[in-house]
Amino acid sequence: MDYAGASLFVASTVALLLALSIGGHEVSWTSPVLLALATVGVAGFVLLRRVERKAADPLISPELIGEPIIWRASLTVLLFAAVLFGLIVNCLFSSRRRCGRARTVSGLLLIPLTLAQVIVSTTTGLRISTTGHPRTAMAAGLSIVMAAFFYWQLELSSGRWSLRC
């Protein structure tokens, strides 16, 4: 077991997530505490790479991460998760600030998004397992989401689109 790698991974992740969580809320983005947390997190991940290369049984195999299919898929998942996070935050923010809805009601508005995720993920997974070609489904899905976001932002910025409260 790679205790050094696991400990370093947890410590780096906690430091980076804590910096991102408190930044702009509890402390300013330029505060020494926040910058120190972010530096510890990033430095920990850089050090993790060295530790994992020397470990007999690494937590995260450098050879596996070096495979193009693995790092490309990981990058795609990261980007998609960022888009999904942005969508959720934007929907909740719009519902709360513009319409004055309660937190509970705003949260309930996410049910259609959750159901759509389940249906689309299941359908896409079945399609990919039968065809063996994941690239087309991923490119189509991300393109549709990107176009919808651009359209939404254009409509919001022009003032022509408003939430029905």
PDB file of C-alpha atoms in Angstrom:
ATOM      1  CA  MET A   1       0.000   0.000   0.000  1.00  0.00           C
ATOM      2  CA  ASP A   2       1.246   3.464  -0.932  1.00  0.00           C
ATOM      3  CA  TYR A   3       0.675   5.330   2.340  1.00  0.00           C
ATOM      4  CA  ALA A   4       2.916   8.264   1.371  1.00  0.00           C
ATOM      5  CA  GLY A   5       1.118   8.775  -1.939  1.00  0.00           C
ATOM      6  CA  ALA A   6      -2.340   8.415  -0.390  1.00  0.00           C
ATOM      7  CA  SER A   7      -1.513  10.858   2.411  1.00  0.00           C
ATOM      8  CA  LEU A   8      -0.020  13.373   0.001  1.00  0.00           C
ATOM      9  CA  PHE A   9      -3.018  13.060  -2.324  1.00  0.00           C
ATOM     10  CA  VAL A  10      -5.507  13.649   0.510  1.00  0.00           C
ATOM     11  CA  ALA A  11      -3.544  16.575   1.974  1.00  0.00           C
ATOM     12  CA  SER A  12      -3.134  18.249  -1.428  1.00  0.00           C
ATOM     13  CA  THR A  13      -6.772  17.778  -2.341  1.00  0.00           C
ATOM     14  CA  VAL A  14      -7.988  19.132   1.009  1.00  0.00           C
ATOM     15  CA  ALA A  15      -5.699  22.181   0.776  1.00  0.00           C
ATOM     16  CA  LEU A  16      -6.782  22.987  -2.772  1.00  0.00           C
ATOM     17  CA  LEU A  17     -10.494  22.454  -2.119  1.00  0.00           C
ATOM     18  CA  LEU A  18     -10.321  24.512   1.061  1.00  0.00           C
ATOM     19  CA  ALA A  19      -8.626  27.345  -0.822  1.00  0.00           C
ATOM     20  CA  LEU A  20     -11.290  27.241  -3.533  1.00  0.00           C
ATOM     21  CA  SER A  21     -14.092  27.043  -0.975  1.00  0.00           C
ATOM     22  CA  ILE A  22     -13.093  29.965   1.238  1.00  0.00           C
ATOM     23  CA  GLY A  23     -11.695  32.161  -1.529  1.00  0.00           C
ATOM     24  CA  GLY A  24     -13.812  35.232  -2.130  1.00  0.00           C
ATOM     25  CA  HIS A  25     -16.114  34.445   0.809  1.00  0.00           C
ATOM     26  CA  GLU A  26     -14.282  34.168   4.111  1.00  0.00           C
ATOM     27  CA  VAL A  27     -10.981  35.562   2.852  1.00  0.00           C
ATOM     28  CA  SER A  28     -10.016  37.580  -0.205  1.00  0.00           C
ATOM     29  CA  TRP A  29      -8.460  35.875  -3.205  1.00  0.00           C
ATOM     30  CA  THR A  30      -5.149  37.620  -2.529  1.00  0.00           C
ATOM     31  CA  SER A  31      -4.902  36.875   1.188  1.00  0.00           C
ATOM     32  CA  PRO A  32      -1.723  35.145   2.392  1.00  0.00           C
ATOM     33  CA  VAL A  33      -3.744  32.300   3.947  1.00  0.00           C
ATOM     34  CA  LEU A  34      -5.497  31.506   0.677  1.00  0.00           C
ATOM     35  CA  LEU A  35      -2.323  31.778  -1.381  1.00  0.00           C
ATOM     36  CA  ALA A  36      -0.504  29.500   1.078  1.00  0.00           C
ATOM     37  CA  LEU A  37      -3.287  26.888   0.891  1.00  0.00           C
ATOM     38  CA  ALA A  38      -3.313  26.997  -2.914  1.00  0.00           C
ATOM     39  CA  THR A  39       0.479  26.755  -3.038  1.00  0.00           C
ATOM     40  CA  VAL A  40       0.494  23.777  -0.662  1.00  0.00           C
ATOM     41  CA  GLY A  41      -2.170  22.057  -2.768  1.00  0.00           C
ATOM     42  CA  VAL A  42      -0.421  22.577  -6.099  1.00  0.00           C
ATOM     43  CA  ALA A  43       3.024  21.767  -4.679  1.00  0.00           C
ATOM     44  CA  GLY A  44       1.596  18.619  -3.115  1.00  0.00           C
ATOM     45  CA  PHE A  45       0.327  17.408  -6.482  1.00  0.00           C
ATOM     46  CA  VAL A  46       3.697  18.142  -8.096  1.00  0.00           C
ATOM     47  CA  LEU A  47       5.410  16.216  -5.307  1.00  0.00           C
ATOM     48  CA  LEU A  48       2.832  13.424  -5.639  1.00  0.00           C
ATOM     49  CA  ARG A  49       4.058  12.750  -9.161  1.00  0.00           C
ATOM     50  CA  ARG A  50       7.602  12.173  -7.894  1.00  0.00           C
ATOM     51  CA  VAL A  51       6.412  10.021  -4.988  1.00  0.00           C
ATOM     52  CA  GLU A  52       4.236   7.862  -7.248  1.00  0.00           C
ATOM     53  CA  ARG A  53       7.074   7.245  -9.720  1.00  0.00           C
ATOM     54  CA  LYS A  54       9.217   5.801  -6.934  1.00  0.00           C
ATOM     55  CA  ALA A  55       6.479   3.798  -5.183  1.00  0.00           C
ATOM     56  CA  ALA A  56       6.395   0.017  -5.626  1.00  0.00           C
ATOM     57  CA  ASP A  57       2.590  -0.050  -5.668  1.00  0.00           C
ATOM     58  CA  PRO A  58       1.504   3.511  -6.599  1.00  0.00           C
ATOM     59  CA  LEU A  59      -1.910   4.909  -5.772  1.00  0.00           C
ATOM     60  CA  ILE A  60      -2.063   6.529  -9.220  1.00  0.00           C
ATOM     61  CA  SER A  61       0.076   4.749 -11.791  1.00  0.00           C
ATOM     62  CA  PRO A  62       2.174   7.233 -13.828  1.00  0.00           C
ATOM     63  CA  GLU A  63       2.234   4.792 -16.750  1.00  0.00           C
ATOM     64  CA  LEU A  64      -1.546   4.576 -16.769  1.00  0.00           C
ATOM     65  CA  ILE A  65      -1.998   8.353 -16.581  1.00  0.00           C
ATOM     66  CA  GLY A  66       0.495   8.699 -19.437  1.00  0.00           C
ATOM     67  CA  GLU A  67      -1.781   6.732 -21.786  1.00  0.00           C
ATOM     68  CA  PRO A  68      -3.509   9.124 -24.208  1.00  0.00           C
ATOM     69  CA  ILE A  69      -6.913   7.498 -23.821  1.00  0.00           C
ATOM     70  CA  ILE A  70      -6.765   7.849 -20.029  1.00  0.00           C
ATOM     71  CA  TRP A  71      -5.641  11.473 -19.817  1.00  0.00           C
ATOM     72  CA  ARG A  72      -7.968  12.569 -22.630  1.00  0.00           C
ATOM     73  CA  ALA A  73     -10.940  10.879 -20.972  1.00  0.00           C
ATOM     74  CA  SER A  74      -9.968  12.410 -17.621  1.00  0.00           C
ATOM     75  CA  LEU A  75      -9.700  15.858 -19.189  1.00  0.00           C
ATOM     76  CA  THR A  76     -13.106  15.424 -20.845  1.00  0.00           C
ATOM     77  CA  VAL A  77     -14.691  14.407 -17.549  1.00  0.00           C
ATOM     78  CA  LEU A  78     -13.061  17.375 -15.797  1.00  0.00           C
ATOM     79  CA  LEU A  79     -14.352  19.829 -18.399  1.00  0.00           C
ATOM     80  CA  PHE A  80     -17.825  18.318 -18.396  1.00  0.00           C
ATOM     81  CA  ALA A  81     -17.954  18.433 -14.598  1.00  0.00           C
ATOM     82  CA  ALA A  82     -16.935  22.106 -14.695  1.00  0.00           C
ATOM     83  CA  VAL A  83     -19.749  22.849 -17.155  1.00  0.00           C
ATOM     84  CA  LEU A  84     -22.251  20.924 -15.058  1.00  0.00           C
ATOM     85  CA  PHE A  85     -21.146  22.744 -11.908  1.00  0.00           C
ATOM     86  CA  GLY A  86     -21.525  26.072 -13.730  1.00  0.00           C
ATOM     87  CA  LEU A  87     -25.005  25.116 -14.903  1.00  0.00           C
ATOM     88  CA  ILE A  88     -26.141  24.140 -11.428  1.00  0.00           C
ATOM     89  CA  VAL A  89     -24.716  27.267  -9.796  1.00  0.00           C
ATOM     90  CA  ASN A  90     -26.161  29.497 -12.523  1.00  0.00           C
ATOM     91  CA  CYS A  91     -29.622  27.925 -12.258  1.00  0.00           C
ATOM     92  CA  LEU A  92     -29.669  28.171  -8.473  1.00  0.00           C
ATOM     93  CA  PHE A  93     -28.338  31.722  -8.506  1.00  0.00           C
ATOM     94  CA  SER A  94     -30.876  32.844 -11.105  1.00  0.00           C
ATOM     95  CA  SER A  95     -33.742  31.206  -9.259  1.00  0.00           C
ATOM     96  CA  ARG A  96     -32.772  32.667  -5.893  1.00  0.00           C
ATOM     97  CA  ARG A  97     -31.643  36.169  -6.870  1.00  0.00           C
ATOM     98  CA  ARG A  98     -33.885  37.033  -9.791  1.00  0.00           C
ATOM     99  CA  CYS A  99     -37.058  35.300  -8.679  1.00  0.00           C
ATOM    100  CA  GLY A 100     -36.641  35.366  -4.918  1.00  0.00           C
ATOM    101  CA  ARG A 101     -37.429  31.670  -4.543  1.00  0.00           C
ATOM    102  CA  ALA A 102     -36.586  29.815  -1.358  1.00  0.00           C
ATOM    103  CA  ARG A 103     -33.581  27.498  -1.269  1.00  0.00           C
ATOM    104  CA  THR A 104     -35.821  24.445  -1.144  1.00  0.00           C
ATOM    105  CA  VAL A 105     -37.755  25.484  -4.240  1.00  0.00           C
ATOM    106  CA  SER A 106     -34.535  26.335  -6.076  1.00  0.00           C
ATOM    107  CA  GLY A 107     -33.174  22.901  -5.227  1.00  0.00           C
ATOM    108  CA  LEU A 108     -36.343  21.214  -6.454  1.00  0.00           C
ATOM    109  CA  LEU A 109     -35.867  22.945  -9.808  1.00  0.00           C
ATOM    110  CA  LEU A 110     -32.782  20.764 -10.305  1.00  0.00           C
ATOM    111  CA  ILE A 111     -34.868  17.565 -10.430  1.00  0.00           C
ATOM    112  CA  PRO A 112     -35.401  17.766 -14.230  1.00  0.00           C
ATOM    113  CA  LEU A 113     -31.655  18.206 -14.711  1.00  0.00           C
ATOM    114  CA  THR A 114     -30.959  15.165 -12.543  1.00  0.00           C
ATOM    115  CA  LEU A 115     -33.515  13.036 -14.374  1.00  0.00           C
ATOM    116  CA  ALA A 116     -32.132  14.144 -17.735  1.00  0.00           C
ATOM    117  CA  GLN A 117     -28.635  13.170 -16.608  1.00  0.00           C
ATOM    118  CA  VAL A 118     -29.790   9.685 -15.649  1.00  0.00           C
ATOM    119  CA  ILE A 119     -31.673   9.136 -18.905  1.00  0.00           C
ATOM    120  CA  VAL A 120     -28.996  10.565 -21.201  1.00  0.00           C
ATOM    121  CA  SER A 121     -26.133   8.814 -19.367  1.00  0.00           C
ATOM    122  CA  THR A 122     -27.883   5.445 -19.507  1.00  0.00           C
ATOM    123  CA  THR A 123     -28.839   5.830 -23.164  1.00  0.00           C
ATOM    124  CA  THR A 124     -25.380   7.032 -24.160  1.00  0.00           C
ATOM    125  CA  GLY A 125     -23.684   4.274 -22.180  1.00  0.00           C
ATOM    126  CA  LEU A 126     -25.790   1.627 -23.904  1.00  0.00           C
ATOM    127  CA  ARG A 127     -25.090   3.169 -27.305  1.00  0.00           C
ATOM    128  CA  ILE A 128     -21.354   3.348 -26.673  1.00  0.00           C
ATOM    129  CA  SER A 129     -21.246  -0.261 -25.444  1.00  0.00           C
ATOM    130  CA  THR A 130     -22.955  -1.475 -28.632  1.00  0.00           C
ATOM    131  CA  THR A 131     -20.968   0.654 -31.093  1.00  0.00           C
ATOM    132  CA  GLY A 132     -17.648   0.850 -29.251  1.00  0.00           C
ATOM    133  CA  HIS A 133     -17.186   4.476 -30.341  1.00  0.00           C
ATOM    134  CA  PRO A 134     -17.387   6.914 -27.406  1.00  0.00           C
ATOM    135  CA  ARG A 135     -15.854   9.890 -29.204  1.00  0.00           C
ATOM    136  CA  THR A 136     -18.907  10.716 -31.319  1.00  0.00           C
ATOM    137  CA  ALA A 137     -21.304  10.727 -28.363  1.00  0.00           C
ATOM    138  CA  MET A 138     -18.964  12.820 -26.215  1.00  0.00           C
ATOM    139  CA  ALA A 139     -18.276  15.345 -28.971  1.00  0.00           C
ATOM    140  CA  ALA A 140     -21.978  15.667 -29.801  1.00  0.00           C
ATOM    141  CA  GLY A 141     -23.020  16.065 -26.165  1.00  0.00           C
ATOM    142  CA  LEU A 142     -20.367  18.621 -25.302  1.00  0.00           C
ATOM    143  CA  SER A 143     -21.080  20.567 -28.522  1.00  0.00           C
ATOM    144  CA  ILE A 144     -24.790  20.745 -27.733  1.00  0.00           C
ATOM    145  CA  VAL A 145     -24.121  21.869 -24.162  1.00  0.00           C
ATOM    146  CA  MET A 146     -21.589  24.477 -25.328  1.00  0.00           C
ATOM    147  CA  ALA A 147     -23.988  25.886 -27.949  1.00  0.00           C
ATOM    148  CA  ALA A 148     -26.820  26.014 -25.409  1.00  0.00           C
ATOM    149  CA  PHE A 149     -24.628  27.854 -22.890  1.00  0.00           C
ATOM    150  CA  PHE A 150     -23.490  30.406 -25.461  1.00  0.00           C
ATOM    151  CA  TYR A 151     -27.083  30.986 -26.532  1.00  0.00           C
ATOM    152  CA  TRP A 152     -28.224  31.325 -22.914  1.00  0.00           C
ATOM    153  CA  GLN A 153     -25.461  33.803 -22.090  1.00  0.00           C
ATOM    154  CA  LEU A 154     -26.214  35.866 -25.211  1.00  0.00           C
ATOM    155  CA  GLU A 155     -29.884  36.007 -24.320  1.00  0.00           C
ATOM    156  CA  LEU A 156     -29.162  36.913 -20.696  1.00  0.00           C
ATOM    157  CA  SER A 157     -26.698  39.634 -21.630  1.00  0.00           C
ATOM    158  CA  SER A 158     -29.035  41.146 -24.249  1.00  0.00           C
ATOM    159  CA  GLY A 159     -31.877  41.395 -21.745  1.00  0.00           C
ATOM    160  CA  ARG A 160     -34.349  39.761 -24.137  1.00  0.00           C
ATOM    161  CA  TRP A 161     -34.583  36.611 -22.050  1.00  0.00           C
ATOM    162  CA  SER A 162     -35.950  36.665 -18.563  1.00  0.00           C
ATOM    163  CA  LEU A 163     -36.853  34.047 -16.030  1.00  0.00           C
ATOM    164  CA  ARG A 164     -40.526  33.395 -15.546  1.00  0.00           C
ATOM    165  CA  CYS A 165     -40.886  33.808 -11.838  1.00  0.00           C
TER     166      CYS A 165
END
